[in-house]
């Protein structure tokens, strides 16, 4: 009842949480809730915190919670940011200040040089403070330094994609070596993007994705080229990659080599961009309004530039009809479902 009425948990969540926390009277839990309320926790944040770590309700406010909150505040983390970080990772509240929090902050400060960047990294990956700084983060940073990676690229990655540096050092060293063998230059930032992409999946998964592209007659070189150009594309699921490839090749007539040189096409939204623009251009082509489809202008332009090139280039009355047609295609493209590696209309 307390978990539901005072903490806002659902009946199911309260039943699960009740297995991990026990108290005879509500005095201590009420004090904990009041403490978090004073530090700016919203209702949803309090729900998330208690749901993830129910035993926090029986934690001593003065001896445990207050010293850690004061530590974070002393590092320039505001209450709103602190509430966001702690509700996402409440285990920090039981971490040792001397043995875990201080060494972790010192390391982050040495690399990032800015409290704002530290806060940014923690908001992106709240569990960053859970790792032993000397056994994980520092080891992985030294691996990068030993391989000639510039400090600015290490800092940029730690700030924007901190999970890159939290994999086990054994795997991390292997991933760094693999990225170098694929031709990525340690002196350039793209190496870190490749490490992030490679480190986020198991090798069998990566192999399965590369094998899938061979169905579209990509050679080994054509498979490697898009990864070197834009490593993040490989993080998409096999199904999403194949659906996009099938549509681009078999519907739009793109050659596999054309796509290999433009891997960002595979990251574009099928519903919001690729399908709607293709249907719009196909209508114009079939009616003789345009004589051919320029794939670069059609797909590789922003929404604003697309409207300028394909809609606003006409006289006002005609442009109005073109815009209406384009919006119709946008609505139509929303009603799609995946059938194997193909798209079908609902």
Short mmCIF file of C-alpha atoms in Angstrom, two decimals:
data_model
loop_
_atom_site.label_atom_id
_atom_site.label_comp_id
_atom_site.label_asym_id
_atom_site.label_seq_id
_atom_site.Cartn_x
_atom_site.Cartn_y
_atom_site.Cartn_z
CA UNK A 1 0.00 0.00 0.00
CA UNK A 2 2.82 2.42 0.82
CA UNK A 3 4.59 1.69 -2.47
CA UNK A 4 1.40 2.38 -4.41
CA UNK A 5 -0.06 5.27 -2.45
CA UNK A 6 3.06 7.19 -1.39
CA UNK A 7 5.54 6.23 -4.12
CA UNK A 8 3.18 6.02 -7.07
CA UNK A 9 4.08 2.50 -8.21
CA UNK A 10 1.56 0.39 -10.11
CA UNK A 11 0.10 -2.65 -8.35
CA UNK A 12 2.36 -4.98 -10.33
CA UNK A 13 5.51 -2.91 -9.72
CA UNK A 14 4.65 -2.50 -6.03
CA UNK A 15 4.24 -6.26 -5.64
CA UNK A 16 7.67 -6.85 -7.22
CA UNK A 17 9.36 -4.09 -5.22
CA UNK A 18 7.86 -5.31 -1.95
CA UNK A 19 10.04 -8.43 -2.20
CA UNK A 20 13.15 -6.29 -1.78
CA UNK A 21 12.20 -3.83 0.95
CA UNK A 22 10.71 -4.36 4.42
CA UNK A 23 9.68 -1.92 7.15
CA UNK A 24 7.32 -2.01 10.11
CA UNK A 25 6.52 1.71 10.22
CA UNK A 26 6.53 4.36 7.48
CA UNK A 27 8.75 6.77 9.42
CA UNK A 28 12.01 6.11 7.56
CA UNK A 29 10.45 5.74 4.07
CA UNK A 30 8.55 9.00 4.58
CA UNK A 31 11.81 10.71 5.52
CA UNK A 32 13.48 9.35 2.38
CA UNK A 33 10.64 10.54 0.13
CA UNK A 34 10.65 13.97 1.77
CA UNK A 35 14.42 14.16 1.27
CA UNK A 36 14.17 13.48 -2.47
CA UNK A 37 11.27 15.91 -2.79
CA UNK A 38 13.40 18.64 -1.21
CA UNK A 39 16.08 17.97 -3.82
CA UNK A 40 13.76 18.44 -6.76
CA UNK A 41 12.80 14.91 -7.72
CA UNK A 42 9.63 14.86 -9.79
CA UNK A 43 6.94 12.24 -9.22
CA UNK A 44 7.99 10.17 -12.28
CA UNK A 45 11.64 10.33 -11.18
CA UNK A 46 10.74 9.17 -7.68
CA UNK A 47 8.69 6.31 -9.14
CA UNK A 48 11.60 5.28 -11.37
CA UNK A 49 14.09 5.46 -8.49
CA UNK A 50 12.00 3.37 -6.08
CA UNK A 51 11.06 0.90 -8.79
CA UNK A 52 14.71 0.32 -9.69
CA UNK A 53 16.01 0.27 -6.12
CA UNK A 54 13.21 -0.26 -3.56
CA UNK A 55 15.66 -0.64 -0.66
CA UNK A 56 16.49 3.05 -0.96
CA UNK A 57 13.34 3.65 1.12
CA UNK A 58 15.06 2.22 4.20
CA UNK A 59 18.36 4.02 3.65
CA UNK A 60 19.58 6.35 6.40
CA UNK A 61 19.09 9.90 5.14
CA UNK A 62 21.72 11.61 7.28
CA UNK A 63 24.47 8.97 7.09
CA UNK A 64 24.06 7.67 3.52
CA UNK A 65 21.93 9.85 1.25
CA UNK A 66 22.88 13.36 2.37
CA UNK A 67 26.70 12.94 2.09
CA UNK A 68 26.37 11.61 -1.46
CA UNK A 69 23.95 14.30 -2.56
CA UNK A 70 26.26 16.93 -1.06
CA UNK A 71 29.20 15.38 -2.93
CA UNK A 72 27.40 15.67 -6.27
CA UNK A 73 26.26 19.21 -5.53
CA UNK A 74 29.84 20.16 -4.66
CA UNK A 75 30.82 19.04 -8.17
CA UNK A 76 28.47 21.55 -9.72
CA UNK A 77 25.65 19.16 -10.57
CA UNK A 78 22.33 20.94 -10.13
CA UNK A 79 19.35 19.30 -8.46
CA UNK A 80 17.44 18.76 -11.75
CA UNK A 81 20.43 17.08 -13.40
CA UNK A 82 21.15 15.09 -10.26
CA UNK A 83 17.56 13.88 -10.08
CA UNK A 84 17.76 12.71 -13.70
CA UNK A 85 21.05 10.87 -13.15
CA UNK A 86 20.14 9.24 -9.84
CA UNK A 87 16.65 8.15 -10.89
CA UNK A 88 18.24 6.40 -13.87
CA UNK A 89 20.94 4.78 -11.75
CA UNK A 90 20.07 4.81 -8.03
CA UNK A 91 22.84 2.32 -7.19
CA UNK A 92 25.18 5.33 -7.12
CA UNK A 93 23.57 6.24 -3.79
CA UNK A 94 25.22 3.23 -2.15
CA UNK A 95 28.64 3.73 -3.76
CA UNK A 96 31.62 4.56 -1.57
CA UNK A 97 32.50 8.24 -1.78
CA UNK A 98 36.20 7.68 -1.09
CA UNK A 99 36.77 4.48 -3.08
CA UNK A 100 34.39 4.95 -6.00
CA UNK A 101 32.91 8.41 -6.51
CA UNK A 102 36.00 10.56 -5.89
CA UNK A 103 38.36 8.44 -8.08
CA UNK A 104 35.75 8.27 -10.84
CA UNK A 105 35.17 12.03 -10.83
CA UNK A 106 38.91 12.70 -10.75
CA UNK A 107 39.42 10.53 -13.83
CA UNK A 108 36.51 12.10 -15.69
CA UNK A 109 37.78 15.55 -14.77
CA UNK A 110 41.30 14.75 -16.02
CA UNK A 111 39.95 13.63 -19.39
CA UNK A 112 36.99 15.96 -19.94
CA UNK A 113 38.39 19.08 -18.22
CA UNK A 114 34.89 20.43 -17.61
CA UNK A 115 32.08 19.81 -15.14
CA UNK A 116 29.53 20.48 -17.88
CA UNK A 117 31.03 17.70 -20.00
CA UNK A 118 31.07 15.35 -17.01
CA UNK A 119 27.39 16.05 -16.41
CA UNK A 120 26.67 15.48 -20.10
CA UNK A 121 28.46 12.12 -20.00
CA UNK A 122 26.63 11.04 -16.85
CA UNK A 123 23.24 11.99 -18.28
CA UNK A 124 23.96 9.93 -21.38
CA UNK A 125 25.29 6.96 -19.39
CA UNK A 126 24.35 7.20 -15.68
CA UNK A 127 26.09 3.88 -14.95
CA UNK A 128 29.43 5.48 -15.82
CA UNK A 129 30.18 5.91 -12.11
CA UNK A 130 29.58 2.22 -11.41
CA UNK A 131 32.71 1.05 -13.18
CA UNK A 132 36.03 0.77 -11.36
CA UNK A 133 37.89 3.75 -12.85
CA UNK A 134 41.28 2.03 -12.65
CA UNK A 135 40.22 -1.39 -13.91
CA UNK A 136 37.96 -0.32 -16.80
CA UNK A 137 37.94 3.32 -17.87
CA UNK A 138 41.60 4.09 -17.27
CA UNK A 139 42.72 0.81 -18.87
CA UNK A 140 40.62 1.44 -21.98
CA UNK A 141 41.83 5.04 -22.23
CA UNK A 142 45.44 3.84 -22.03
CA UNK A 143 44.75 1.28 -24.77
CA UNK A 144 43.62 4.13 -27.02
CA UNK A 145 46.62 6.27 -26.14
CA UNK A 146 48.98 3.36 -26.82
CA UNK A 147 47.38 2.97 -30.26
CA UNK A 148 47.96 6.61 -31.14
CA UNK A 149 44.45 7.99 -30.60
CA UNK A 150 44.39 11.72 -29.95
CA UNK A 151 43.26 12.84 -26.50
CA UNK A 152 40.66 15.18 -28.02
CA UNK A 153 38.97 12.22 -29.74
CA UNK A 154 39.01 10.22 -26.49
CA UNK A 155 37.44 13.12 -24.59
CA UNK A 156 34.83 13.71 -27.29
CA UNK A 157 33.78 10.05 -27.23
CA UNK A 158 33.71 9.88 -23.43
CA UNK A 159 31.37 12.88 -23.44
CA UNK A 160 29.07 11.94 -26.34
CA UNK A 161 29.14 8.11 -26.32
CA UNK A 162 30.55 7.15 -22.90
CA UNK A 163 29.40 3.52 -23.13
CA UNK A 164 32.12 3.05 -25.78
CA UNK A 165 34.73 3.04 -23.03
CA UNK A 166 32.91 0.83 -20.54
CA UNK A 167 33.28 -2.56 -22.25
CA UNK A 168 35.73 -5.05 -20.75
CA UNK A 169 39.36 -4.12 -21.53
CA UNK A 170 39.98 -7.52 -23.15
CA UNK A 171 37.15 -6.99 -25.64
CA UNK A 172 37.99 -3.31 -26.03
CA UNK A 173 41.58 -4.05 -27.03
CA UNK A 174 40.35 -6.57 -29.60
CA UNK A 175 37.83 -4.08 -31.02
CA UNK A 176 40.46 -1.34 -31.33
CA UNK A 177 42.75 -3.73 -33.20
CA UNK A 178 39.91 -4.83 -35.47
CA UNK A 179 39.02 -1.23 -36.32
CA UNK A 180 42.64 -0.47 -37.19
CA UNK A 181 42.85 -3.56 -39.40
CA UNK A 182 39.76 -2.33 -41.26
CA UNK A 183 41.68 0.78 -42.23
CA UNK A 184 40.58 3.36 -39.67
CA UNK A 185 43.25 5.95 -38.87
CA UNK A 186 43.95 6.38 -35.11
CA UNK A 187 44.59 10.07 -35.74
CA UNK A 188 41.05 10.62 -37.00
CA UNK A 189 37.81 10.70 -35.04
CA UNK A 190 36.13 8.11 -37.27
CA UNK A 191 38.12 5.39 -35.50
CA UNK A 192 36.16 6.07 -32.30
CA UNK A 193 32.86 5.84 -34.19
CA UNK A 194 33.97 2.47 -35.55
CA UNK A 195 34.98 1.28 -32.07
CA UNK A 196 31.56 2.31 -30.75
CA UNK A 197 29.78 0.42 -33.53
CA UNK A 198 31.94 -2.71 -33.30
CA UNK A 199 31.89 -2.78 -29.51
CA UNK A 200 28.10 -2.60 -29.31
CA UNK A 201 27.50 -6.01 -30.87
CA UNK A 202 28.81 -9.56 -30.78
CA UNK A 203 31.03 -10.78 -33.63
CA UNK A 204 28.46 -13.36 -34.85
CA UNK A 205 25.91 -10.53 -35.18
CA UNK A 206 28.35 -8.40 -37.17
CA UNK A 207 29.19 -11.35 -39.41
CA UNK A 208 25.47 -12.03 -40.02
CA UNK A 209 24.95 -8.43 -41.10
CA UNK A 210 27.88 -8.49 -43.50
CA UNK A 211 26.66 -11.81 -44.94
CA UNK A 212 23.19 -10.35 -45.49
CA UNK A 213 24.57 -7.73 -47.85
CA UNK A 214 25.95 -10.41 -50.14
CA UNK A 215 22.34 -11.17 -51.08
CA UNK A 216 22.45 -7.88 -52.95
CA UNK A 217 25.70 -8.82 -54.77
CA UNK A 218 27.92 -6.63 -52.64
CA UNK A 219 31.54 -7.69 -52.87
CA UNK A 220 33.72 -7.86 -49.75
CA UNK A 221 35.11 -4.44 -50.67
CA UNK A 222 31.62 -2.98 -51.16
CA UNK A 223 30.62 -4.36 -47.76
CA UNK A 224 33.65 -2.78 -46.09
CA UNK A 225 33.37 0.58 -47.87
CA UNK A 226 30.10 1.81 -46.26
CA UNK A 227 31.37 0.78 -42.85
CA UNK A 228 34.54 2.82 -43.37
CA UNK A 229 32.49 5.78 -44.61
CA UNK A 230 29.79 5.70 -41.93
CA UNK A 231 30.34 3.02 -39.23
CA UNK A 232 27.09 3.75 -37.36
CA UNK A 233 24.98 2.21 -40.13
CA UNK A 234 26.00 -1.28 -39.05
CA UNK A 235 24.18 -0.87 -35.73
CA UNK A 236 20.80 -1.18 -37.48
CA UNK A 237 19.07 -4.55 -37.27
CA UNK A 238 19.44 -7.01 -40.14
CA UNK A 239 15.70 -6.71 -40.86
CA UNK A 240 15.81 -2.92 -41.11
CA UNK A 241 18.93 -3.00 -43.27
CA UNK A 242 17.43 -5.56 -45.64
CA UNK A 243 14.07 -3.79 -45.93
CA UNK A 244 15.78 -0.54 -46.87
CA UNK A 245 18.17 -2.28 -49.28
CA UNK A 246 15.31 -4.15 -50.97
CA UNK A 247 13.33 -0.97 -51.49
CA UNK A 248 16.28 1.08 -52.73
CA UNK A 249 17.46 -1.62 -55.13
CA UNK A 250 14.27 -3.29 -56.34
CA UNK A 251 11.81 -0.36 -56.19
CA UNK A 252 13.94 2.71 -56.76
CA UNK A 253 16.49 1.10 -59.05
CA UNK A 254 19.56 2.08 -57.02
CA UNK A 255 22.61 -0.02 -57.77
CA UNK A 256 24.23 -1.73 -54.76
CA UNK A 257 27.46 0.15 -55.53
CA UNK A 258 25.54 3.45 -55.39
CA UNK A 259 24.32 2.58 -51.89
CA UNK A 260 27.75 1.37 -50.80
CA UNK A 261 29.10 4.85 -51.45
CA UNK A 262 26.17 6.43 -49.57
CA UNK A 263 25.61 4.32 -46.41
CA UNK A 264 23.65 7.14 -44.77
CA UNK A 265 20.77 6.14 -47.05
CA UNK A 266 20.39 3.01 -44.94
CA UNK A 267 19.85 5.11 -41.81
CA UNK A 268 17.06 7.20 -43.33
CA UNK A 269 13.49 6.66 -42.19
CA UNK A 270 11.56 4.54 -44.68
CA UNK A 271 8.21 6.03 -43.67
CA UNK A 272 9.19 9.68 -43.24
CA UNK A 273 11.65 10.04 -46.11
CA UNK A 274 12.51 7.26 -48.53
CA UNK A 275 9.08 5.82 -49.39
CA UNK A 276 7.17 9.11 -49.33
CA UNK A 277 9.67 10.91 -51.54
CA UNK A 278 9.89 8.01 -53.96
CA UNK A 279 6.09 7.78 -54.33
CA UNK A 280 5.91 11.54 -54.85
CA UNK A 281 8.67 11.55 -57.50
CA UNK A 282 7.20 8.48 -59.22
CA UNK A 283 3.86 10.27 -59.57
CA UNK A 284 5.59 13.27 -61.14
CA UNK A 285 7.55 11.00 -63.48
CA UNK A 286 4.49 9.02 -64.60
CA UNK A 287 2.59 12.25 -65.33
CA UNK A 288 5.47 13.67 -67.32
CA UNK A 289 6.05 16.54 -64.89
CA UNK A 290 9.70 15.47 -64.55
CA UNK A 291 11.79 13.46 -67.03
CA UNK A 292 13.99 11.56 -64.59
CA UNK A 293 14.60 11.04 -60.90
CA UNK A 294 17.77 12.52 -59.46
CA UNK A 295 18.42 10.19 -56.51
CA UNK A 296 20.85 12.58 -54.87
CA UNK A 297 18.37 15.48 -54.93
CA UNK A 298 15.53 13.17 -53.95
CA UNK A 299 17.07 11.49 -50.91
CA UNK A 300 20.16 13.34 -49.79
CA UNK A 301 18.58 16.72 -49.10
CA UNK A 302 16.97 18.19 -46.02
CA UNK A 303 13.20 18.54 -45.85
CA UNK A 304 13.46 22.29 -46.45
CA UNK A 305 15.69 21.88 -49.51
CA UNK A 306 13.52 19.07 -50.85
CA UNK A 307 10.43 21.29 -50.72
CA UNK A 308 12.35 24.09 -52.44
CA UNK A 309 13.57 21.80 -55.25
CA UNK A 310 10.41 19.78 -55.88
CA UNK A 311 7.52 21.99 -54.74
CA UNK A 312 8.31 25.69 -54.51
CA UNK A 313 9.98 25.71 -57.92
CA UNK A 314 6.51 25.87 -59.48
CA UNK A 315 4.04 28.76 -59.66
CA UNK A 316 2.01 29.28 -56.44
CA UNK A 317 -1.14 27.44 -57.56
CA UNK A 318 0.80 24.47 -58.93
CA UNK A 319 3.12 24.48 -55.90
CA UNK A 320 0.08 24.21 -53.64
CA UNK A 321 -1.09 21.09 -55.54
CA UNK A 322 2.41 19.63 -55.36
CA UNK A 323 2.57 20.15 -51.60
CA UNK A 324 -0.82 18.50 -51.18
CA UNK A 325 0.36 15.53 -53.26
CA UNK A 326 3.52 15.23 -51.20
CA UNK A 327 1.55 15.23 -47.95
CA UNK A 328 -0.70 12.51 -49.37
CA UNK A 329 2.38 10.38 -50.03
CA UNK A 330 3.64 11.05 -46.52
CA UNK A 331 0.34 9.79 -45.09
CA UNK A 332 0.39 6.77 -47.40
CA UNK A 333 3.92 5.81 -46.38
CA UNK A 334 2.87 5.65 -42.73
CA UNK A 335 0.61 2.68 -43.46
CA UNK A 336 3.33 0.18 -44.15
CA UNK A 337 4.16 -3.16 -42.62
CA UNK A 338 7.16 -5.41 -43.02
CA UNK A 339 6.65 -8.74 -44.81
CA UNK A 340 9.94 -10.63 -44.67
CA UNK A 341 12.42 -8.16 -46.11
CA UNK A 342 9.75 -6.29 -48.09
CA UNK A 343 7.26 -3.52 -47.34
CA UNK A 344 3.57 -4.01 -47.94
CA UNK A 345 0.71 -1.56 -47.63
CA UNK A 346 -1.79 -2.25 -44.89
#
